[in-house]
Short mmCIF file of C-alpha atoms in Angstrom, two decimals:
data_model
loop_
_atom_site.label_atom_id
_atom_site.label_comp_id
_atom_site.label_asym_id
_atom_site.label_seq_id
_atom_site.Cartn_x
_atom_site.Cartn_y
_atom_site.Cartn_z
CA MET T 68 187.07 -244.59 -109.44
CA LYS T 69 187.30 -246.44 -107.00
CA ALA T 70 184.94 -249.04 -105.58
CA ALA T 71 183.88 -248.21 -101.68
CA GLY T 72 186.45 -250.33 -99.51
CA GLN T 73 189.43 -250.06 -102.35
CA GLY T 74 192.30 -249.17 -101.48
CA HIS T 75 192.25 -250.04 -97.53
CA ASP T 76 195.29 -252.01 -98.07
CA ARG T 77 197.82 -248.93 -98.70
CA VAL T 78 196.39 -247.97 -95.48
CA SER T 79 197.76 -249.05 -91.78
CA PRO T 80 194.91 -250.46 -89.31
CA VAL T 81 195.13 -246.91 -87.53
CA GLU T 82 195.19 -244.84 -90.21
CA ARG T 83 191.83 -246.57 -91.05
CA GLY T 84 190.44 -246.30 -87.68
CA ALA T 85 191.63 -243.32 -86.35
CA ARG T 86 188.57 -241.19 -87.70
CA ASP T 87 186.72 -242.93 -85.40
CA LEU T 88 188.74 -244.30 -82.48
CA HIS T 89 189.54 -240.97 -81.36
CA GLU T 90 185.77 -240.10 -80.51
CA LEU T 91 186.05 -243.17 -77.98
CA THR T 92 184.91 -242.09 -74.74
CA VAL T 93 187.22 -243.36 -71.42
CA THR T 94 184.59 -246.33 -70.96
CA GLU T 95 184.59 -247.04 -74.44
CA ALA T 96 188.24 -247.52 -75.31
CA ALA T 97 188.30 -249.16 -71.65
CA SER T 98 186.21 -251.75 -72.74
CA ARG T 99 187.23 -252.55 -75.83
CA ILE T 100 190.18 -253.20 -75.19
CA ARG T 101 189.80 -255.45 -71.99
CA ALA T 102 187.69 -257.06 -74.75
CA ARG T 103 190.71 -257.14 -77.03
CA GLN T 104 189.20 -255.66 -80.14
CA LEU T 105 191.72 -253.16 -79.66
CA SER T 106 195.25 -252.06 -78.60
CA PRO T 107 196.23 -249.57 -76.45
CA GLU T 108 199.03 -248.40 -79.44
CA ASP T 109 196.41 -248.23 -82.13
CA LEU T 110 194.33 -245.92 -79.66
CA LEU T 111 197.59 -243.66 -78.90
CA GLU T 112 198.47 -243.26 -82.63
CA ALA T 113 194.84 -242.53 -83.06
CA LEU T 114 194.73 -239.54 -80.46
CA LEU T 115 198.09 -238.22 -81.75
CA ALA T 116 197.04 -238.00 -85.33
CA ARG T 117 193.87 -236.14 -83.82
CA ILE T 118 196.30 -233.68 -82.02
CA ASP T 119 198.56 -233.11 -85.17
CA ALA T 120 195.38 -232.41 -86.48
CA VAL T 121 193.81 -230.09 -84.36
CA GLU T 122 196.48 -228.68 -81.46
CA PRO T 123 197.84 -226.29 -83.93
CA HIS T 124 193.89 -224.29 -83.88
CA VAL T 125 192.97 -225.96 -79.97
CA GLU T 126 196.49 -225.40 -78.07
CA ALA T 127 195.54 -227.29 -75.09
CA TRP T 128 198.56 -229.14 -74.43
CA ALA T 129 201.56 -227.77 -72.15
CA HIS T 130 203.34 -230.89 -72.80
CA LEU T 131 202.47 -233.15 -75.08
CA ASP T 132 204.65 -236.82 -74.12
CA ARG T 133 204.67 -238.73 -77.29
CA ASP T 134 207.83 -240.91 -76.66
CA GLY T 135 206.36 -241.48 -72.54
CA ALA T 136 202.85 -242.52 -73.42
CA ARG T 137 204.00 -244.60 -76.76
CA ALA T 138 206.30 -246.62 -74.44
CA ALA T 139 203.27 -246.80 -72.12
CA ALA T 140 201.47 -248.12 -74.16
CA ARG T 141 203.04 -250.55 -75.58
CA ALA T 142 203.64 -251.85 -72.37
CA ALA T 143 200.25 -251.80 -71.84
CA GLY T 144 199.77 -253.58 -75.16
CA ASP T 145 202.02 -256.16 -74.62
CA GLU T 146 199.72 -257.18 -70.88
CA ALA T 147 196.56 -256.82 -72.69
CA ARG T 148 198.05 -259.58 -74.80
CA ARG T 149 199.33 -261.67 -72.41
CA GLY T 150 195.70 -261.22 -70.38
CA ILE T 151 196.54 -259.01 -67.97
CA PHE T 152 194.90 -255.70 -67.02
CA ARG T 153 196.36 -253.38 -64.48
CA GLY T 154 193.03 -251.63 -63.95
CA PRO T 155 189.41 -250.20 -65.12
CA LEU T 156 191.60 -247.51 -67.27
CA HIS T 157 194.05 -250.25 -69.07
CA GLY T 158 195.42 -248.23 -71.82
CA VAL T 159 193.41 -245.34 -71.84
CA PRO T 160 195.29 -241.95 -72.43
CA ILE T 161 194.51 -239.21 -69.36
CA GLY T 162 195.80 -235.90 -69.65
CA LEU T 163 196.46 -233.53 -66.43
CA LYS T 164 196.39 -230.17 -65.76
CA ASP T 165 199.86 -228.69 -65.24
CA ILE T 166 199.85 -228.23 -61.44
CA ILE T 167 199.69 -232.17 -61.33
CA HIS T 168 202.97 -233.49 -60.27
CA ALA T 169 204.03 -236.60 -62.77
CA ALA T 170 207.30 -237.90 -62.47
CA GLY T 171 209.72 -236.49 -65.15
CA LEU T 172 207.23 -234.36 -66.53
CA PRO T 173 207.78 -230.61 -66.75
CA THR T 174 205.41 -228.84 -64.29
CA GLU T 175 205.23 -225.42 -64.75
CA ALA T 176 202.03 -223.80 -63.67
CA ASN T 177 202.17 -221.91 -66.92
CA SER T 178 204.20 -219.39 -64.44
CA GLY T 179 207.76 -217.74 -65.11
CA VAL T 180 208.14 -218.79 -61.82
CA LEU T 181 208.30 -222.78 -61.79
CA LYS T 182 210.22 -222.32 -65.63
CA GLY T 183 211.97 -225.84 -66.09
CA PHE T 184 210.18 -227.30 -62.76
CA VAL T 185 210.48 -232.16 -63.43
CA PRO T 186 209.06 -233.32 -60.67
CA ARG T 187 210.55 -236.41 -59.58
CA GLN T 188 207.56 -238.05 -57.33
CA ASP T 189 203.79 -238.50 -58.96
CA ALA T 190 200.79 -236.78 -57.45
CA THR T 191 198.38 -239.08 -55.47
CA VAL T 192 195.73 -238.99 -58.27
CA VAL T 193 198.68 -239.96 -61.04
CA THR T 194 200.25 -242.81 -58.86
CA ARG T 195 196.43 -244.26 -58.86
CA LEU T 196 195.89 -243.82 -62.45
CA ARG T 197 198.74 -245.38 -63.43
CA ALA T 198 197.63 -248.47 -61.18
CA ALA T 199 194.20 -248.31 -62.78
CA GLY T 200 196.18 -248.79 -66.23
CA ALA T 201 196.02 -245.42 -67.48
CA VAL T 202 198.86 -244.15 -70.24
CA ILE T 203 199.48 -240.37 -69.19
CA LEU T 204 199.77 -238.27 -72.17
CA GLY T 205 201.05 -235.31 -70.81
CA LYS T 206 200.26 -232.05 -69.39
CA LEU T 207 197.52 -229.12 -70.37
CA THR T 208 197.10 -225.60 -70.39
CA THR T 209 196.25 -223.65 -67.07
CA ALA T 210 195.69 -220.26 -66.12
CA GLU T 211 199.00 -218.73 -64.15
CA PHE T 212 199.09 -221.21 -60.63
CA ALA T 213 195.31 -221.89 -61.58
CA ALA T 214 194.97 -218.86 -59.68
CA SER T 215 194.86 -215.86 -62.79
CA THR T 216 191.61 -215.31 -64.34
CA ILE T 217 194.27 -214.10 -67.52
CA GLY T 218 193.62 -217.28 -70.00
CA PRO T 219 196.76 -219.71 -71.18
CA LYS T 220 197.07 -219.40 -75.04
CA THR T 221 194.19 -222.41 -75.12
CA HIS T 222 190.85 -221.73 -77.75
CA ASN T 223 187.40 -222.98 -76.74
CA PRO T 224 187.39 -225.95 -79.63
CA TRP T 225 183.81 -224.55 -80.93
CA ASN T 226 184.83 -221.41 -81.94
CA LEU T 227 188.57 -220.06 -81.72
CA ASN T 228 187.60 -216.70 -80.72
CA HIS T 229 186.55 -217.85 -77.87
CA THR T 230 187.65 -218.99 -74.48
CA PRO T 231 187.66 -222.09 -72.77
CA GLY T 232 187.23 -221.33 -69.89
CA GLY T 233 189.49 -221.66 -66.66
CA SER T 234 191.65 -222.28 -65.21
CA SER T 235 191.46 -225.96 -66.66
CA SER T 236 191.78 -224.34 -69.71
CA GLY T 237 193.34 -227.23 -71.74
CA SER T 238 192.15 -229.98 -70.13
CA ALA T 239 188.31 -228.58 -71.14
CA ALA T 240 189.96 -228.14 -74.62
CA ALA T 241 191.35 -231.17 -75.41
CA VAL T 242 188.80 -233.61 -74.16
CA ALA T 243 186.12 -231.55 -75.70
CA SER T 244 187.60 -231.06 -79.30
CA ALA T 245 188.86 -235.61 -78.47
CA MET T 246 192.57 -235.06 -78.20
CA VAL T 247 192.35 -237.44 -75.25
CA PRO T 248 189.19 -239.07 -73.52
CA GLY T 249 189.46 -238.18 -70.53
CA ALA T 250 191.47 -235.07 -68.47
CA PHE T 251 192.22 -234.08 -64.49
CA GLY T 252 191.62 -230.28 -64.06
CA SER T 253 190.99 -228.62 -60.74
CA GLN T 254 188.80 -225.98 -59.28
CA THR T 255 189.13 -223.60 -56.56
CA GLY T 256 186.73 -221.15 -57.43
CA GLY T 257 185.03 -222.68 -61.05
CA SER T 258 187.67 -224.29 -62.70
CA ILE T 259 186.79 -227.58 -63.43
CA ILE T 260 183.02 -227.15 -63.83
CA ARG T 261 183.12 -223.49 -66.05
CA PRO T 262 185.16 -224.92 -68.44
CA SER T 263 183.77 -227.60 -69.07
CA ALA T 264 180.42 -226.10 -69.64
CA TYR T 265 182.11 -223.26 -71.92
CA CYS T 266 183.57 -226.43 -73.88
CA GLY T 267 180.24 -228.83 -73.61
CA ILE T 268 181.60 -231.35 -71.60
CA VAL T 269 180.83 -233.07 -68.57
CA GLY T 270 183.06 -231.54 -65.49
CA LEU T 271 183.00 -232.93 -61.76
CA LYS T 272 183.73 -231.22 -58.53
CA ALA T 273 183.64 -233.73 -56.19
CA THR T 274 183.02 -232.79 -52.34
CA TYR T 275 186.34 -231.58 -50.64
CA GLY T 276 188.52 -234.05 -49.49
CA ARG T 277 187.38 -236.60 -51.46
CA ILE T 278 190.49 -236.75 -54.21
CA SER T 279 193.89 -236.12 -52.85
CA LEU T 280 195.19 -233.16 -53.11
CA HIS T 281 199.36 -234.59 -52.47
CA GLY T 282 201.54 -233.13 -55.25
CA VAL T 283 199.36 -230.77 -56.48
CA ILE T 284 200.76 -227.08 -56.73
CA PRO T 285 197.88 -225.30 -54.15
CA CYS T 286 195.69 -222.90 -55.01
CA ALA T 287 194.00 -222.00 -51.81
CA TRP T 288 194.33 -225.25 -49.54
CA THR T 289 190.58 -225.36 -47.86
CA GLN T 290 188.63 -224.90 -51.28
CA ASP T 291 191.64 -227.04 -54.18
CA HIS T 292 189.79 -229.83 -55.21
CA LEU T 293 190.89 -231.99 -57.84
CA GLY T 294 187.92 -233.83 -60.10
CA PRO T 295 187.45 -235.32 -63.91
CA MET T 296 186.57 -233.60 -67.44
CA THR T 297 184.83 -236.37 -69.74
CA ARG T 298 182.96 -236.47 -72.39
CA SER T 299 179.99 -238.93 -70.53
CA VAL T 300 178.68 -239.28 -66.65
CA ALA T 301 179.78 -242.56 -66.93
CA ASP T 302 183.59 -241.54 -67.86
CA ALA T 303 183.49 -239.13 -65.04
CA ALA T 304 182.22 -242.04 -62.58
CA LEU T 305 184.47 -244.14 -63.98
CA LEU T 306 187.71 -241.69 -63.28
CA PHE T 307 186.08 -240.40 -59.73
CA GLN T 308 185.91 -244.25 -58.59
CA THR T 309 189.34 -245.12 -59.74
CA THR T 310 191.09 -242.22 -58.05
CA ALA T 311 189.00 -241.06 -55.04
CA GLY T 312 189.30 -242.24 -51.20
CA HIS T 313 191.24 -241.46 -48.24
CA ASP T 314 195.18 -240.36 -49.07
CA PRO T 315 197.49 -240.73 -45.18
CA LEU T 316 199.71 -238.07 -47.72
CA ASP T 317 196.91 -235.41 -47.61
CA PRO T 318 196.20 -234.00 -44.58
CA CYS T 319 192.81 -232.98 -46.02
CA SER T 320 191.91 -236.45 -47.20
CA ALA T 321 188.70 -237.38 -46.27
CA ALA T 322 188.56 -241.01 -44.31
CA ALA T 323 184.74 -241.79 -45.78
CA PRO T 324 184.57 -244.61 -48.01
CA VAL T 325 184.11 -244.13 -51.40
CA PRO T 326 180.24 -244.88 -52.27
CA ASP T 327 179.91 -247.33 -55.69
CA CYS T 328 179.24 -244.64 -57.84
CA LEU T 329 179.13 -246.92 -61.28
CA GLY T 330 176.42 -248.78 -59.68
CA ALA T 331 175.15 -245.91 -58.96
CA LEU T 332 174.53 -244.91 -62.61
CA THR T 333 172.43 -248.30 -63.34
CA ARG T 334 169.69 -246.78 -60.88
CA ARG T 335 167.29 -245.01 -63.59
CA ARG T 336 165.23 -243.41 -60.65
CA PRO T 337 163.73 -239.86 -61.77
CA PRO T 338 165.43 -237.72 -59.71
CA ARG T 339 163.75 -235.08 -57.45
CA ILE T 340 165.56 -231.61 -58.24
CA GLY T 341 165.15 -228.38 -56.79
CA LEU T 342 165.25 -225.23 -59.72
CA ALA T 343 167.22 -222.35 -58.29
CA ARG T 344 166.10 -219.48 -60.55
CA ASP T 345 166.94 -217.41 -57.27
CA TYR T 346 169.88 -215.47 -57.56
CA PHE T 347 170.99 -217.51 -60.73
CA PHE T 348 168.64 -216.60 -63.06
CA ASP T 349 168.73 -212.62 -62.64
CA ARG T 350 172.93 -212.69 -63.53
CA ALA T 351 172.12 -214.80 -66.49
CA THR T 352 171.62 -213.71 -70.24
CA ARG T 353 168.30 -214.46 -71.57
CA GLU T 354 170.05 -217.62 -74.01
CA VAL T 355 170.70 -219.22 -70.51
CA VAL T 356 167.41 -218.74 -68.94
CA ASP T 357 165.77 -219.73 -71.87
CA ALA T 358 168.06 -223.21 -72.28
CA THR T 359 168.03 -223.60 -68.80
CA GLU T 360 164.28 -223.63 -68.59
CA ARG T 361 163.99 -225.86 -71.68
CA ALA T 362 166.68 -228.43 -69.81
CA VAL T 363 164.88 -228.89 -66.48
CA ALA T 364 161.36 -228.77 -68.85
CA ARG T 365 162.48 -231.84 -70.67
CA LEU T 366 163.58 -233.16 -67.26
CA ALA T 367 159.76 -232.35 -65.77
CA SER T 368 158.51 -234.49 -68.55
CA ALA T 369 160.82 -237.37 -68.79
CA GLY T 370 159.51 -237.70 -65.20
CA ALA T 371 162.00 -236.22 -62.91
CA GLU T 372 160.14 -233.93 -60.02
CA VAL T 373 161.11 -230.25 -59.87
CA ARG T 374 160.09 -227.72 -57.54
CA GLU T 375 161.42 -224.19 -57.10
CA VAL T 376 164.53 -223.89 -54.53
CA ARG T 377 165.45 -221.07 -52.79
CA MET T 378 169.04 -220.00 -52.36
CA PRO T 379 170.25 -219.09 -48.88
CA ARG T 380 170.08 -215.57 -47.51
CA ALA T 381 174.60 -216.04 -47.26
CA ILE T 382 174.78 -216.30 -50.98
CA GLU T 383 175.78 -212.93 -51.16
CA ALA T 384 178.07 -212.89 -48.50
CA ALA T 385 179.44 -216.44 -49.47
CA GLN T 386 180.58 -214.72 -52.72
CA ALA T 387 183.35 -212.50 -51.00
CA ALA T 388 183.81 -214.92 -48.46
CA VAL T 389 185.24 -217.38 -51.56
CA SER T 390 187.92 -214.17 -52.84
CA THR T 391 188.59 -213.72 -49.41
CA ILE T 392 189.77 -217.25 -48.40
CA MET T 393 191.07 -217.54 -51.62
CA GLN T 394 193.50 -214.52 -51.52
CA SER T 395 194.53 -214.97 -48.25
CA GLU T 396 195.85 -218.57 -48.87
CA SER T 397 196.87 -217.92 -52.21
CA ALA T 398 199.29 -215.11 -50.39
CA SER T 399 200.24 -217.64 -48.37
CA TYR T 400 201.15 -220.09 -50.20
CA HIS T 401 203.36 -218.08 -52.63
CA ARG T 402 205.06 -215.92 -50.34
CA GLN T 403 208.64 -217.24 -50.63
CA TYR T 404 208.06 -217.14 -54.38
CA LEU T 405 207.11 -213.23 -53.81
CA ALA T 406 210.42 -212.46 -51.57
CA THR T 407 212.28 -214.21 -54.46
CA ARG T 408 211.20 -214.17 -57.96
CA ALA T 409 207.93 -211.47 -57.99
CA ASP T 410 209.26 -210.30 -60.93
CA ARG T 411 208.49 -213.46 -62.86
CA TYR T 412 204.76 -213.56 -61.86
CA HIS T 413 201.97 -212.04 -64.51
CA PRO T 414 202.07 -208.30 -63.01
CA TRP T 415 197.91 -209.21 -62.70
CA LEU T 416 198.71 -212.08 -60.47
CA ARG T 417 201.24 -210.29 -59.14
CA ALA T 418 199.46 -207.79 -57.49
CA ARG T 419 196.43 -209.74 -56.37
CA LEU T 420 198.92 -212.11 -54.66
CA GLU T 421 200.49 -208.57 -52.57
CA ALA T 422 196.49 -207.38 -52.28
CA GLY T 423 196.06 -211.04 -50.55
CA SER T 424 199.07 -210.62 -48.20
CA LEU T 425 197.16 -207.46 -45.79
CA ILE T 426 193.92 -209.25 -45.46
CA PRO T 427 193.47 -209.07 -41.33
CA ALA T 428 193.39 -212.42 -40.08
CA GLU T 429 189.73 -211.10 -38.29
CA CYS T 430 188.72 -210.81 -42.30
CA TYR T 431 189.94 -214.44 -43.36
CA LEU T 432 188.44 -215.68 -39.50
CA GLN T 433 185.03 -214.48 -40.28
CA ALA T 434 185.09 -215.72 -44.30
CA LEU T 435 185.21 -218.75 -42.90
CA ARG T 436 182.40 -218.49 -40.40
CA ILE T 437 180.64 -217.55 -43.74
CA ARG T 438 181.38 -220.58 -45.29
CA LEU T 439 179.80 -222.95 -42.72
CA ARG T 440 177.09 -221.80 -42.42
CA PHE T 441 176.36 -221.55 -46.13
CA ARG T 442 177.56 -224.97 -46.24
CA ARG T 443 174.77 -225.90 -43.20
CA ASP T 444 172.19 -223.86 -45.41
CA VAL T 445 172.93 -225.82 -48.61
CA GLU T 446 172.76 -229.21 -46.64
CA GLU T 447 169.03 -227.72 -45.38
CA ALA T 448 168.09 -226.62 -49.07
CA LEU T 449 168.77 -229.94 -50.29
CA THR T 450 166.34 -231.36 -48.33
CA GLY T 451 164.18 -233.69 -50.20
CA LEU T 452 166.12 -233.32 -53.24
CA ASP T 453 168.78 -235.31 -55.32
CA ALA T 454 170.30 -232.19 -56.36
CA ILE T 455 170.56 -228.47 -57.11
CA ALA T 456 169.98 -227.51 -60.79
CA THR T 457 171.30 -224.38 -61.80
CA PRO T 458 172.87 -222.97 -64.84
CA THR T 459 176.72 -223.77 -64.72
CA THR T 460 177.87 -220.15 -66.10
CA PRO T 461 175.78 -216.49 -66.69
CA THR T 462 176.41 -216.36 -69.96
CA VAL T 463 178.17 -218.59 -72.88
CA ALA T 464 181.71 -218.55 -73.19
CA PRO T 465 183.18 -214.93 -73.16
CA ARG T 466 184.15 -213.52 -77.25
CA THR T 467 188.28 -213.08 -75.73
CA LEU T 468 191.00 -215.20 -75.32
CA ALA T 469 191.96 -212.84 -71.90
CA SER T 470 189.85 -214.20 -69.88
CA THR T 471 188.52 -217.24 -68.35
CA GLY T 472 185.27 -215.95 -67.82
CA ASP T 473 183.20 -215.47 -64.40
CA PRO T 474 182.94 -217.81 -61.79
CA VAL T 475 179.80 -216.59 -59.83
CA PHE T 476 177.74 -219.42 -60.75
CA GLN T 477 179.82 -222.57 -59.34
CA ASN T 478 182.61 -220.71 -56.40
CA MET T 479 180.18 -220.76 -53.88
CA TRP T 480 179.28 -224.94 -54.59
CA THR T 481 183.65 -224.96 -54.39
CA MET T 482 184.02 -223.03 -51.08
CA ALA T 483 180.99 -225.23 -49.48
CA GLY T 484 183.12 -228.30 -50.16
CA VAL T 485 179.70 -229.90 -51.66
CA PRO T 486 179.86 -231.86 -55.21
CA THR T 487 178.84 -230.74 -58.44
CA ILE T 488 178.52 -231.34 -61.66
CA THR T 489 178.43 -229.86 -65.60
CA LEU T 490 175.96 -231.64 -68.52
CA PRO T 491 175.93 -230.16 -71.32
CA CYS T 492 172.28 -228.78 -72.11
CA GLY T 493 172.58 -227.27 -75.05
CA HIS T 494 173.96 -224.33 -77.69
CA GLY T 495 173.65 -220.73 -77.49
CA ASP T 496 174.92 -218.02 -79.37
CA ALA T 497 177.85 -218.49 -81.74
CA GLY T 498 177.10 -222.66 -81.44
CA LEU T 499 178.72 -222.15 -78.45
CA PRO T 500 177.40 -225.21 -75.60
CA LEU T 501 175.83 -224.18 -72.19
CA GLY T 502 175.89 -226.26 -68.97
CA LEU T 503 173.05 -227.82 -66.62
CA GLN T 504 174.77 -227.92 -63.05
CA LEU T 505 173.66 -230.31 -60.15
CA VAL T 506 174.69 -229.57 -57.25
CA GLY T 507 174.60 -232.77 -54.54
CA ARG T 508 175.79 -233.05 -50.69
CA ALA T 509 178.92 -233.48 -48.88
CA LEU T 510 179.78 -237.52 -49.63
CA GLY T 511 176.58 -237.79 -52.01
CA GLU T 512 178.81 -238.60 -54.84
CA ALA T 513 176.91 -241.99 -56.13
CA ALA T 514 173.69 -239.77 -55.87
CA LEU T 515 174.59 -236.94 -57.99
CA PHE T 516 176.02 -239.76 -60.44
CA SER T 517 172.32 -241.02 -60.53
CA THR T 518 171.08 -238.22 -61.07
CA ALA T 519 173.85 -236.80 -63.54
CA ALA T 520 173.54 -240.11 -65.46
CA TRP T 521 169.43 -240.15 -65.68
CA CYS T 522 169.23 -236.05 -67.06
CA GLU T 523 171.98 -237.00 -69.32
CA GLY T 524 169.90 -239.58 -70.86
CA VAL T 525 167.05 -237.12 -71.04
CA LEU T 526 169.04 -233.93 -72.41
CA GLY T 527 171.92 -236.24 -74.86
CA PRO T 528 175.49 -236.97 -74.32
CA ALA T 529 178.17 -234.54 -75.34
CA THR T 530 178.81 -233.66 -78.50
CA ILE T 531 182.72 -233.36 -80.61
CA PRO T 532 182.70 -229.78 -82.65
CA PRO T 533 184.11 -229.28 -85.91
CA VAL T 534 187.60 -227.98 -85.14
CA ARG T 535 188.19 -225.19 -87.70
CA MET F 161 173.82 -206.70 -45.16
CA THR F 162 175.41 -204.38 -48.05
CA PRO F 163 178.43 -202.56 -46.95
CA SER F 164 178.13 -198.84 -47.24
CA ALA F 165 180.55 -196.88 -49.01
CA GLU F 166 181.55 -196.08 -45.31
CA GLN F 167 183.03 -198.95 -44.72
CA ILE F 168 184.38 -200.10 -48.15
CA ALA F 169 186.66 -196.78 -47.56
CA ARG F 170 187.80 -197.88 -44.46
CA PHE F 171 188.70 -200.72 -45.41
CA THR F 172 190.44 -199.65 -48.80
CA ASP F 173 192.83 -197.06 -46.43
CA GLN F 174 193.67 -199.81 -43.87
CA LEU F 175 194.81 -201.87 -46.68
CA TYR F 176 196.41 -199.01 -48.32
CA GLN F 177 198.19 -197.72 -45.74
CA ALA F 178 199.94 -201.74 -44.49
CA ALA F 179 200.84 -201.70 -48.04
CA ARG F 180 202.86 -198.72 -48.45
CA ILE F 181 204.28 -199.83 -45.09
CA ARG F 182 204.90 -203.21 -46.49
CA PHE F 183 205.87 -202.35 -50.23
CA GLY F 184 206.49 -199.15 -49.98
CA GLU F 185 204.94 -196.04 -51.88
CA GLU F 186 205.53 -196.87 -55.14
CA ARG F 187 203.83 -200.06 -55.35
CA ALA F 188 201.21 -199.82 -52.66
CA GLU F 189 199.91 -197.18 -55.64
CA ALA F 190 200.62 -199.99 -58.13
CA LEU F 191 198.02 -202.05 -56.00
CA ARG F 192 195.68 -199.96 -55.78
CA PRO F 193 193.07 -201.74 -57.67
CA PRO F 194 193.29 -205.09 -56.46
CA ILE F 195 193.03 -203.59 -53.05
CA GLU F 196 190.05 -201.92 -54.30
CA GLN F 197 188.39 -205.05 -55.15
CA THR F 198 189.49 -206.43 -52.14
CA ALA F 199 188.22 -203.80 -50.06
CA GLN F 200 184.60 -204.41 -51.40
CA ASN F 201 185.04 -208.01 -50.48
CA LEU F 202 186.11 -207.47 -46.87
CA ALA F 203 183.52 -204.78 -46.29
CA ILE F 204 180.64 -207.38 -47.29
CA VAL F 205 182.44 -210.26 -45.48
CA SER F 206 182.56 -208.05 -42.32
CA SER F 207 179.13 -206.97 -42.30
CA PHE F 208 177.23 -210.14 -42.82
CA PRO F 209 175.61 -210.80 -39.25
CA LEU F 210 176.83 -214.13 -37.69
CA ASP F 211 175.69 -215.99 -34.53
CA VAL F 212 178.20 -217.39 -31.89
CA GLU F 213 177.93 -220.60 -32.85
CA ASP F 214 178.79 -219.58 -36.22
CA GLU F 215 182.11 -221.10 -35.48
CA PRO F 216 185.08 -220.81 -37.73
CA CYS F 217 186.67 -224.18 -35.87
CA LEU F 218 188.82 -225.62 -39.07
CA ARG F 219 187.90 -229.57 -37.85
CA THR F 220 184.59 -229.07 -39.69
CA LEU F 221 185.95 -228.55 -43.23
CA LEU F 222 186.00 -232.32 -43.64
CA PRO F 223 182.75 -234.10 -44.27
CA ASP F 224 183.67 -237.00 -42.01
CA ALA F 225 184.22 -234.22 -39.27
CA ASP F 226 180.61 -233.22 -39.93
CA ALA F 227 179.19 -236.37 -40.02
CA ALA F 228 180.76 -237.09 -36.45
CA ARG F 229 179.65 -233.97 -34.90
#
């Protein structure tokens, strides 16, 4: 029998540290690399070992770029050893939803329509990630064109029989199972926030226009958002800070300056939270309602000022408006593909797009008007509050891989363009995670991060499931 | 605010007729499920009472434009 510690001589430092290294958050990994306590190469190898162990069960990757990531990690390591650090993500691997262009990597959007497509240029978000020193680890699965409710092959790491949600399915599952510390997803209805909640991680959908969509395959132009998916609020803030800001290549990019969201994390004032029982609790399961009440009670006990908030009258119409806008704009984007490659779509998506192409202009414009009314009403509801809190989803992740779940609690905020973030707030049936959704003001990401960080301090951090 | 069955039926028929013209009889029939779902949404959207000042102005999609108003 060996004494503790014996036998390490035959195990490389990478193997010895692998169990712990893959669990590092973005912030922890970046900090260790900068302090030269960790090399980008060792971090990457630990993550690749984790992927080898977990990916056969979770199936989160559409294209894993081992060679490209190893080359980038080696370059980052060489630079770090010479005291050169490109930015706050130096040497940290990041994953991308497979609708985000990365030069030389396939971007197929889980559709036969784009089979074999390899972009030659990076999306702006990827350019900014690389400039900050990030190592692009690969592409993560998505529902077809981020527009379908039918899931990709991916499993929820908390229970492999359940959906991880979608359409950013791979991003959520890979971050939750610690195959990568952070990833980018996209949201046109609920595609960042819902899978993040189903998988027990933090997801941010920033204000419309904050993170450039240049080089991202559109779903619906006026509702598309990119956002980070991570295992901590600080990580989401770091990835947001690194990638947000005006981009002249994106005609819908917001020109407003990006606030100091990392500084906002240290402002630990108990927040003023408006709890939206109205509308949400009627549509949620008992376990979701109970978990939300428990989470909010804990926040109140810790000093948060909690009061009830009524939802705007337009919320029901907003749900119909979301679908009308999404269907109309998606149909317009896919018009050319439908004319030439209709048979390469999944039949469900093809039919939905074709139905969307029939929507009268008057109805589309009416939906846009409802959107603006709803957005004004949301701003009014936020008066005197730092955030509105709702359950993130009506249920835990459904027991199916055929559907990505219901976006009914997320899509109205997406349509309104206001920022939202989800935090883990407990577990429901079958040990599946539940999320608390916080909604902030347009351009109010700093206040939202401050509130979210405070809440995370009370509710506890994301945890990593034992995948089996 | 809740649309009537007649309103939904009217939109369903309108979309179905448009589908027949654009895609042909057979394809229009295959599109019935998404058409019915779409018609329901259109009926809700159309029956929501809006004020004259609830404009669809696209510039207000951007928060900067909102702030500048």
